[in-house]
XYZ file of C-alpha atoms in Angstrom:
592
model
C 33.997 -10.240 28.822
C 34.197 -8.052 31.661
C 30.395 -6.203 32.566
C 30.306 -2.769 32.995
C 26.790 -2.468 33.036
C 23.618 -4.377 33.936
C 20.342 -2.873 34.955
C 17.250 -4.587 35.589
C 14.510 -2.100 35.836
C 10.257 -2.491 36.334
C 7.814 -1.652 33.206
C 6.486 1.347 34.469
C 3.701 0.904 32.993
C 2.873 -2.590 33.613
C 1.306 -4.495 36.323
C 3.338 -7.211 38.630
C 3.424 -9.854 36.322
C 4.999 -7.306 33.166
C 8.251 -7.878 31.460
C 11.487 -6.982 33.050
C 14.465 -4.416 30.883
C 16.951 -7.373 31.941
C 20.256 -6.731 29.823
C 24.417 -7.130 30.465
C 26.644 -4.490 29.084
C 30.495 -5.453 28.078
C 32.392 -3.202 26.252
C 31.173 0.386 24.941
C 31.663 1.990 22.117
C 32.532 4.470 23.335
C 31.652 6.997 26.206
C 30.107 10.586 26.364
C 31.366 12.227 29.673
C 30.777 16.402 30.493
C 32.963 17.796 33.186
C 31.137 21.246 32.646
C 27.342 23.194 32.964
C 28.452 23.926 29.376
C 28.651 20.351 27.937
C 25.946 18.759 29.527
C 23.552 19.198 27.157
C 25.640 18.470 23.751
C 26.183 14.849 25.578
C 22.115 14.141 26.426
C 22.315 15.223 22.517
C 24.969 12.679 21.818
C 22.789 10.050 23.855
C 19.860 10.845 21.467
C 21.258 11.074 18.203
C 23.236 7.696 19.716
C 19.815 5.456 20.560
C 17.903 6.769 17.353
C 20.792 5.056 15.161
C 20.114 1.197 17.125
C 23.006 2.128 20.347
C 22.281 1.245 24.021
C 22.865 4.446 26.232
C 23.402 3.589 29.831
C 24.994 6.576 32.201
C 23.561 8.911 35.138
C 23.772 12.886 35.576
C 25.315 13.720 39.116
C 22.806 16.184 41.329
C 25.321 18.898 40.886
C 24.719 19.212 36.622
C 21.264 20.507 37.409
C 22.613 24.329 36.696
C 23.255 23.202 33.330
C 19.336 23.893 32.303
C 19.146 26.459 35.402
C 21.894 28.678 37.143
C 19.847 28.976 39.874
C 19.730 25.803 40.736
C 22.873 26.337 43.275
C 24.587 22.988 44.400
C 27.277 22.324 45.875
C 30.486 21.824 43.244
C 30.657 18.092 41.677
C 32.917 15.601 43.194
C 32.900 13.953 39.435
C 32.160 13.887 36.310
C 28.209 15.876 35.421
C 26.854 13.346 33.327
C 28.205 9.963 31.942
C 27.292 7.948 29.276
C 28.451 4.593 28.186
C 27.292 3.999 24.197
C 26.620 0.259 24.034
C 25.821 -2.027 19.885
C 24.092 -4.776 21.814
C 21.921 -5.806 25.080
C 23.531 -8.838 26.406
C 21.464 -11.289 28.163
C 21.784 -10.875 31.827
C 24.581 -13.048 33.638
C 23.208 -15.529 35.725
C 24.718 -15.203 39.250
C 27.126 -17.841 39.247
C 28.551 -19.642 42.625
C 32.612 -18.903 42.300
C 31.373 -14.352 42.390
C 32.802 -13.902 45.696
C 30.798 -12.537 48.555
C 29.537 -9.059 49.164
C 32.138 -7.257 51.072
C 31.237 -6.690 54.854
C 30.915 -2.929 55.625
C 30.701 -0.638 58.459
C 28.606 1.976 57.587
C 29.104 5.940 58.973
C 25.901 7.457 60.522
C 24.668 10.106 58.145
C 24.215 12.651 61.141
C 24.210 13.319 64.323
C 21.326 13.918 66.013
C 21.643 17.409 67.631
C 22.771 17.812 64.236
C 19.553 16.327 62.238
C 17.555 18.370 64.774
C 19.674 22.008 64.023
C 18.572 21.195 60.440
C 14.901 20.615 61.423
C 14.130 23.437 63.429
C 16.505 25.878 61.041
C 14.021 24.388 57.436
C 10.805 24.384 59.551
C 11.630 27.811 60.636
C 12.407 29.077 57.247
C 8.794 27.635 56.322
C 7.506 29.668 58.572
C 8.906 32.632 57.748
C 7.079 31.268 53.534
C 10.303 30.464 52.131
C 9.021 27.726 51.123
C 6.853 24.348 51.475
C 9.189 21.888 51.601
C 12.831 20.168 51.698
C 13.720 17.542 51.148
C 17.257 17.311 53.565
C 20.021 14.739 53.594
C 23.079 13.187 54.504
C 25.595 11.031 52.963
C 27.092 7.903 54.626
C 30.202 6.490 54.411
C 32.169 3.434 54.772
C 35.802 2.543 54.293
C 36.351 -1.067 51.930
C 39.826 -2.432 52.792
C 41.460 -4.217 49.582
C 38.263 -5.270 48.092
C 38.145 -7.896 45.980
C 37.379 -8.402 41.844
C 34.645 -9.331 41.436
C 32.868 -7.675 45.296
C 31.423 -4.785 43.447
C 28.918 -6.996 41.557
C 28.517 -9.423 44.690
C 27.227 -6.021 46.203
C 25.369 -5.715 43.942
C 23.352 -8.328 44.134
C 23.303 -8.320 48.085
C 21.411 -4.590 47.321
C 19.211 -6.685 44.687
C 18.746 -9.445 47.551
C 17.696 -6.190 49.677
C 15.931 -4.010 47.893
C 14.107 -6.540 44.962
C 12.303 -4.553 42.155
C 11.663 -0.800 41.191
C 14.779 0.588 38.807
C 18.551 -1.453 39.770
C 21.243 -1.005 37.780
C 24.981 -1.259 37.904
C 27.333 0.754 35.740
C 31.101 0.810 36.466
C 33.050 3.348 34.904
C 36.533 2.276 35.684
C 36.827 5.364 38.092
C 34.028 4.569 39.924
C 30.871 1.612 40.321
C 27.362 2.331 40.937
C 25.237 0.468 42.398
C 21.880 1.314 42.079
C 18.827 -0.557 43.660
C 16.383 2.742 43.717
C 12.884 2.120 43.917
C 11.677 4.960 42.389
C 10.471 6.005 38.731
C 12.392 9.612 37.546
C 10.521 9.863 33.834
C 9.575 6.859 31.056
C 9.468 8.819 27.963
C 8.966 7.731 24.843
C 10.022 9.523 22.190
C 8.846 9.682 18.291
C 8.609 11.976 15.523
C 5.234 13.492 15.997
C 5.685 13.655 19.144
C 5.430 10.834 22.591
C 4.390 10.026 26.124
C 5.924 10.533 28.973
C 5.669 9.475 32.652
C 6.760 10.474 36.187
C 6.509 8.978 39.032
C 7.605 10.877 42.224
C 8.488 8.859 45.701
C 7.024 11.534 48.664
C 5.317 9.517 52.080
C 6.758 6.681 53.808
C 5.810 5.086 57.157
C 7.689 1.620 57.956
C 5.911 -1.674 57.512
C 4.066 -3.455 60.046
C 5.158 -6.652 61.874
C 2.107 -8.917 60.894
C -0.172 -8.664 57.920
C -2.526 -6.934 60.082
C -0.160 -4.709 60.991
C 0.761 -4.348 58.110
C -1.915 -3.627 55.766
C -2.852 -0.774 59.004
C 0.224 1.300 58.147
C -0.599 1.592 54.753
C -4.164 2.806 55.481
C -2.201 5.373 58.329
C 0.211 6.340 54.813
C -2.500 7.247 52.809
C -4.451 8.871 55.034
C -1.958 10.809 56.598
C -2.845 14.705 55.583
C 1.066 15.626 56.298
C 1.647 12.655 54.436
C -0.882 13.599 51.419
C 0.434 17.391 51.507
C 3.676 16.361 51.186
C 3.001 14.390 47.878
C 1.079 16.874 46.693
C 2.942 19.875 46.869
C 5.852 17.124 44.780
C 3.228 16.746 42.563
C 1.526 19.797 41.097
C 6.078 20.950 40.814
C 5.659 17.957 38.695
C 2.939 19.549 36.122
C 3.893 22.693 36.172
C 7.708 20.969 34.940
C 6.177 18.438 32.520
C 4.250 21.408 31.499
C 7.268 22.545 29.690
C 6.963 19.888 27.406
C 3.913 19.308 26.768
C 1.052 19.862 24.901
C -2.172 22.545 25.379
C -3.806 20.383 27.920
C -2.033 17.284 28.312
C -0.852 17.350 32.012
C -2.968 14.768 33.832
C -2.575 12.866 37.523
C -3.625 9.465 36.664
C -2.891 7.651 40.261
C -2.978 9.486 43.376
C -1.969 8.148 46.643
C -0.218 4.674 45.899
C 1.212 3.015 47.905
C 4.095 0.768 47.219
C 5.192 -1.772 49.882
C 9.329 -2.031 49.608
C 10.891 -4.427 52.324
C 10.979 -1.890 55.148
C 8.630 0.589 54.509
C 5.698 2.078 52.722
C 6.226 4.560 50.346
C 3.674 6.552 48.693
C 3.631 7.646 45.226
C 1.355 8.958 42.077
C 2.102 9.634 38.754
C 1.804 12.061 36.218
C 1.541 12.049 32.398
C 1.484 13.946 29.634
C 2.330 14.232 25.476
C 5.387 15.718 24.687
C 5.550 18.231 21.450
C 7.139 16.844 18.555
C 10.580 17.734 18.272
C 11.645 17.649 21.877
C 14.440 16.434 22.855
C 15.793 14.243 25.250
C 18.153 17.540 27.101
C 14.450 19.486 26.734
C 13.065 16.645 29.201
C 15.831 16.804 31.451
C 16.014 20.660 31.447
C 12.049 20.268 32.330
C 12.347 18.029 35.183
C 16.256 17.570 36.691
C 16.512 17.180 39.453
C 13.651 15.222 40.497
C 11.387 17.252 42.694
C 10.516 14.584 45.030
C 13.996 14.658 46.156
C 14.554 19.057 46.613
C 11.452 20.346 47.955
C 8.713 23.360 46.906
C 9.771 25.260 44.806
C 12.429 23.934 43.229
C 14.966 26.477 42.958
C 14.462 28.781 46.557
C 14.685 25.084 48.116
C 17.548 23.554 46.231
C 19.518 26.764 47.811
C 18.365 25.925 51.041
C 19.579 22.114 50.239
C 23.342 23.709 49.518
C 23.075 26.519 52.730
C 22.213 23.042 54.543
C 24.155 19.878 53.453
C 28.195 20.083 54.043
C 29.198 18.009 50.297
C 28.578 17.194 46.835
C 25.325 14.487 46.385
C 27.169 13.146 43.494
C 24.806 10.032 41.935
C 23.229 9.874 44.392
C 19.086 12.167 44.412
C 20.980 12.959 40.076
C 19.645 10.339 37.831
C 20.381 7.117 36.812
C 19.198 5.274 33.450
C 19.016 3.138 29.615
C 18.355 4.970 26.639
C 17.379 2.379 23.814
C 16.354 2.275 20.324
C 12.890 1.573 19.248
C 13.968 0.496 16.070
C 12.173 3.364 13.939
C 13.669 6.077 15.248
C 12.373 6.549 17.992
C 13.813 5.736 21.626
C 12.631 5.098 24.584
C 14.066 6.683 27.614
C 13.965 5.572 30.729
C 15.645 7.168 34.443
C 15.243 6.300 38.265
C 15.790 8.475 40.447
C 19.155 7.138 41.904
C 18.185 6.527 45.311
C 18.709 3.566 47.500
C 22.176 3.795 45.940
C 25.641 2.734 46.768
C 29.186 4.416 44.876
C 32.579 2.595 45.350
C 34.892 5.335 44.220
C 38.653 4.010 45.809
C 38.421 2.735 49.305
C 35.402 3.609 50.145
C 31.573 3.522 49.820
C 29.365 6.374 49.796
C 25.185 5.862 50.412
C 23.091 8.841 50.451
C 19.548 8.989 53.346
C 17.609 11.356 52.956
C 13.441 12.821 54.162
C 10.645 15.479 52.657
C 10.488 18.354 55.806
C 7.613 19.627 56.303
C 6.100 22.329 58.536
C 4.391 18.719 60.462
C 7.405 16.790 60.358
C 8.821 15.632 63.931
C 11.947 15.556 64.958
C 11.758 12.198 65.569
C 9.373 10.747 63.026
C 12.536 11.937 60.053
C 15.073 10.259 62.613
C 13.249 6.700 62.356
C 12.814 6.726 59.140
C 16.181 7.759 58.075
C 16.913 5.040 60.243
C 13.994 2.906 58.094
C 15.295 3.904 54.748
C 18.890 2.744 55.137
C 17.874 -0.843 56.167
C 18.640 -2.497 52.766
C 22.116 -1.654 52.393
C 23.163 -2.477 56.377
C 20.776 -5.390 55.012
C 24.034 -6.205 52.413
C 27.209 -5.126 54.010
C 27.025 -7.521 56.325
C 27.569 -11.701 55.747
C 24.452 -13.386 57.623
C 22.052 -16.266 58.653
C 18.819 -16.898 59.337
C 19.116 -18.610 62.629
C 16.240 -20.394 64.311
C 17.265 -22.522 67.427
C 15.052 -25.935 68.262
C 14.385 -28.050 70.822
C 14.828 -31.373 69.871
C 12.810 -34.767 72.185
C 13.199 -38.352 71.970
C 13.358 -37.467 68.658
C 10.454 -35.176 68.436
C 10.465 -31.434 67.733
C 8.965 -28.887 69.763
C 6.705 -26.458 68.280
C 8.719 -27.065 64.576
C 5.857 -26.470 62.654
C 5.693 -22.531 64.584
C 9.844 -22.500 64.011
C 9.939 -23.381 60.208
C 6.899 -21.083 59.941
C 9.161 -17.856 61.162
C 12.095 -18.883 58.872
C 10.285 -18.512 56.221
C 8.942 -15.240 56.923
C 12.819 -14.070 57.530
C 13.347 -15.711 53.983
C 10.786 -14.391 52.467
C 11.607 -10.126 54.075
C 15.453 -11.115 53.213
C 14.615 -12.836 49.997
C 16.403 -15.940 50.506
C 15.830 -18.623 48.477
C 13.643 -21.131 50.257
C 13.278 -24.992 49.956
C 11.241 -26.451 52.014
C 11.135 -29.886 51.272
C 15.345 -29.488 51.439
C 15.285 -27.750 55.119
C 12.400 -30.201 55.627
C 15.087 -33.342 54.832
C 18.274 -31.758 56.568
C 16.003 -31.242 59.724
C 14.963 -34.990 59.583
C 18.396 -36.379 58.835
C 19.146 -35.069 62.219
C 16.308 -36.396 64.259
C 17.199 -39.808 62.642
C 21.105 -39.537 64.162
C 19.513 -38.496 67.502
C 16.639 -40.400 68.520
C 17.008 -40.470 72.125
C 17.288 -37.543 74.742
C 17.146 -34.054 75.072
C 19.176 -31.357 72.265
C 19.518 -27.823 71.222
C 19.546 -27.628 67.293
C 20.636 -24.582 65.881
C 19.132 -24.564 62.683
C 21.416 -22.212 59.406
C 19.598 -21.133 56.214
C 22.678 -18.998 54.726
C 21.929 -15.989 51.682
C 21.954 -18.970 48.302
C 19.337 -21.328 50.496
C 21.482 -23.293 51.786
C 20.234 -25.319 55.263
C 22.299 -26.805 58.300
C 21.687 -27.575 61.597
C 23.500 -29.337 64.459
C 22.922 -30.740 68.023
C 24.272 -29.850 71.501
C 22.950 -31.401 74.613
C 20.252 -29.092 76.186
C 20.785 -28.222 79.803
C 17.770 -28.498 82.406
C 16.163 -24.896 82.781
C 16.385 -23.338 86.030
C 13.717 -23.222 87.850
C 14.205 -18.761 88.399
C 16.308 -16.427 86.761
C 17.845 -12.998 87.780
C 17.416 -10.213 85.243
C 18.589 -7.187 85.305
C 17.427 -4.056 83.445
C 19.693 -2.564 80.632
C 21.400 1.330 81.315
C 20.410 2.682 77.791
C 17.696 1.605 75.093
C 18.240 -0.782 71.655
C 18.842 1.827 69.446
C 17.727 -0.940 67.186
C 14.868 -1.915 68.066
C 13.231 -1.630 64.892
C 15.909 -2.927 62.712
C 14.766 -6.118 60.055
C 17.723 -8.282 63.029
C 15.292 -7.443 65.354
C 11.815 -8.418 64.298
C 14.118 -11.218 63.025
C 15.958 -14.139 64.202
C 20.229 -13.798 62.207
C 23.406 -14.886 63.066
C 23.445 -10.514 63.218
C 23.888 -10.320 66.514
C 26.133 -7.499 67.802
C 22.995 -5.149 68.862
C 22.583 -7.847 71.498
C 25.801 -8.728 72.467
C 26.525 -4.768 73.091
C 23.869 -6.412 76.348
C 25.130 -9.665 77.334
C 25.107 -9.589 81.012
C 28.938 -9.770 82.720
C 28.354 -9.579 86.652
C 28.112 -13.431 87.305
C 24.987 -15.045 88.362
C 22.686 -13.038 86.060
C 20.670 -14.809 83.214
C 19.870 -11.701 80.157
C 19.056 -8.289 80.458
C 15.196 -6.855 79.560
C 15.932 -4.748 76.542
C 13.861 -1.092 76.370
C 13.445 0.789 73.465
C 14.807 4.920 72.777
C 10.948 5.124 73.500
C 10.998 3.931 77.382
C 8.355 0.539 76.226
C 10.590 -2.477 77.658
C 11.023 -5.134 74.389
C 12.255 -8.084 75.364
C 15.927 -9.965 76.338
C 18.830 -10.673 74.437
C 18.330 -14.290 74.121
C 14.790 -14.439 74.410
C 11.192 -13.069 75.238
C 9.190 -11.540 78.982
C 6.567 -11.583 80.390
C 5.415 -9.515 82.853
C 2.216 -10.085 86.074
C 0.641 -6.475 85.635
C -2.211 -5.564 87.498
C -3.081 -8.589 87.280
C -2.876 -9.918 83.908
C 0.654 -11.826 82.257
C 1.394 -9.355 79.684
C 4.045 -9.421 76.734
C 5.586 -6.126 75.634
C 3.112 -5.114 71.979
C 5.775 -6.403 68.967
C 4.768 -2.857 67.137
C 7.440 -1.857 70.494
C 10.598 -3.852 68.083
C 11.194 -7.000 69.421
C 11.394 -10.825 67.880
C 8.355 -12.906 67.957
C 9.356 -15.591 69.404
C 7.768 -18.805 69.218
C 7.308 -19.506 72.817
C 5.156 -16.102 72.804
C 3.739 -16.744 70.313
C 2.279 -20.712 72.475
C 1.625 -17.961 74.999
C -0.366 -16.023 73.538
C -2.480 -18.429 71.429
C -3.598 -20.798 74.601
C -4.235 -16.879 76.609
C -1.656 -17.413 79.030
C 0.165 -13.844 77.761
C -2.100 -11.041 75.949
C 0.065 -8.100 74.541
C 1.013 -4.063 75.555
C 2.626 -1.719 76.438
C 4.872 -1.300 79.468
C 7.008 1.208 80.301
C 9.891 1.318 82.600
C 7.656 4.061 84.808
C 5.182 1.027 84.651
C 7.515 -1.067 86.779
C 6.566 -0.468 90.189
C 3.303 -2.109 88.727
C 4.622 -5.656 87.672
C 4.151 -7.918 89.941
C 6.146 -10.609 88.731
C 8.448 -11.491 85.405
C 9.298 -14.602 83.580
C 11.570 -15.600 80.803
C 10.521 -17.331 78.044
C 11.549 -19.042 74.681
C 10.893 -22.210 73.088
C 14.084 -23.874 73.450
C 13.679 -22.935 77.752
C 10.530 -22.732 77.919
C 8.447 -20.270 80.686
C 11.194 -19.363 83.800
C 10.457 -17.333 86.502
C 12.297 -14.491 86.580
C 13.034 -11.519 89.628
C 14.432 -8.355 87.872
C 17.391 -6.905 89.990
């Protein structure tokens, strides 16, 4: 049976061990669709009626459906149906991944915006805030990728890859025939349990972002800083107040509450801050009325909503589409009651014809800084860039007369990468793979390339390890490494295009010293770097954007090195240089 939809939704009211709503859906009984604003409420009424009679309904509203509920909510013209729902007679079990599923297509995404355009938009927003026009605007842009002859089954494979890159949350796959929607959104729009005498509704807006740390200590510090940031808290409270006001249009008097404020949620690339707003809905409230009060979610508009959406329509060059709309499931509860759960479709890819689209954005306030918001966009797009390419995790080890040099450190780093990228981890299988290779090469010095693919299958290959040179010459990169804070820098993988661009081309140059966009020295393309600075050997701190090399970790443990932030302008103070990694050890270096 051809599956037209899948949902994998967290329980909004449960803890980490709560049961997930995880189902697949085959051929729908019929489709409900709206192409004009006047048709949208009728579609939602049809969805509610079908669910009350026992059907499951899966579908979405485009952001441009907002005018169906309030004509003052300005948008661009829509690029597809304003509302689309499939009605199913039953929910099927979630299909197990099958080895014959083709690999996800490799997609090369355009940048969501050019930096000068981005900076100009932020300046315009902040000028309007200073003039009192609004408090906050959620500014977004679309990334686009061409799909060259995507094979049948590649869309579900890409969805699986997206789920590995962004696990948990409110994931949904919908194939309408005209377009495929692949959403791995972590944000709950609303969860509504409707009963004849009333109902309960929960909204969980997501506002406030910080990058994940590179160590457990840094990660905890990042979460704490996010929770305590006046700028991020103010941004969150603005949207909480907007949602409280929206929910009051549905609620029984005095029932709107905020039971949880400033909760930090860990995602693979970022920390996000959420708050809960809940209420009792009045008897007779309809699904169309819920959308009429809440749509679009204030977290993707700004405040106040009407003026913020007018600004968005002027700033953004085209429709948002399903991105920033609503996507979810309305299911029967067996007694005429229904349960509706919708995400805010951020972290969402839409495939149409030979094109893929994905929106990225952030909330802009008076305290926003262009460089910080630009980096936030980079962190947020990491999920789709990771899912859009095929890569293995990689470790390069030295095997000396059958013994592994720093083997425990290498496997610990590989395990951290597997956890980050959600690759299966089978420690006994990996140990056996290495044991088999060591048994085959009991004598001599070998460079071993250990790979772990996305299915958790390890492989290892040995090459003769030549003697390391006593001294090497390094060159300084002519431009910053823009991807310094990418997971493909913090974890070692076969995806190395960002490093390959800096491979030395001059004879006699061993490697290139890299630096980030803040002018902080980071690493080389094949190892870490050490510098004798003011009489002390130092190596760049991890938060500057570099691989946590095993040789570097050993040197830090034994006291030969300490971490420091070293900037390009500090070079005159550097008395000596060294290149180091686990394979080659410590090599004296000269920077030309």
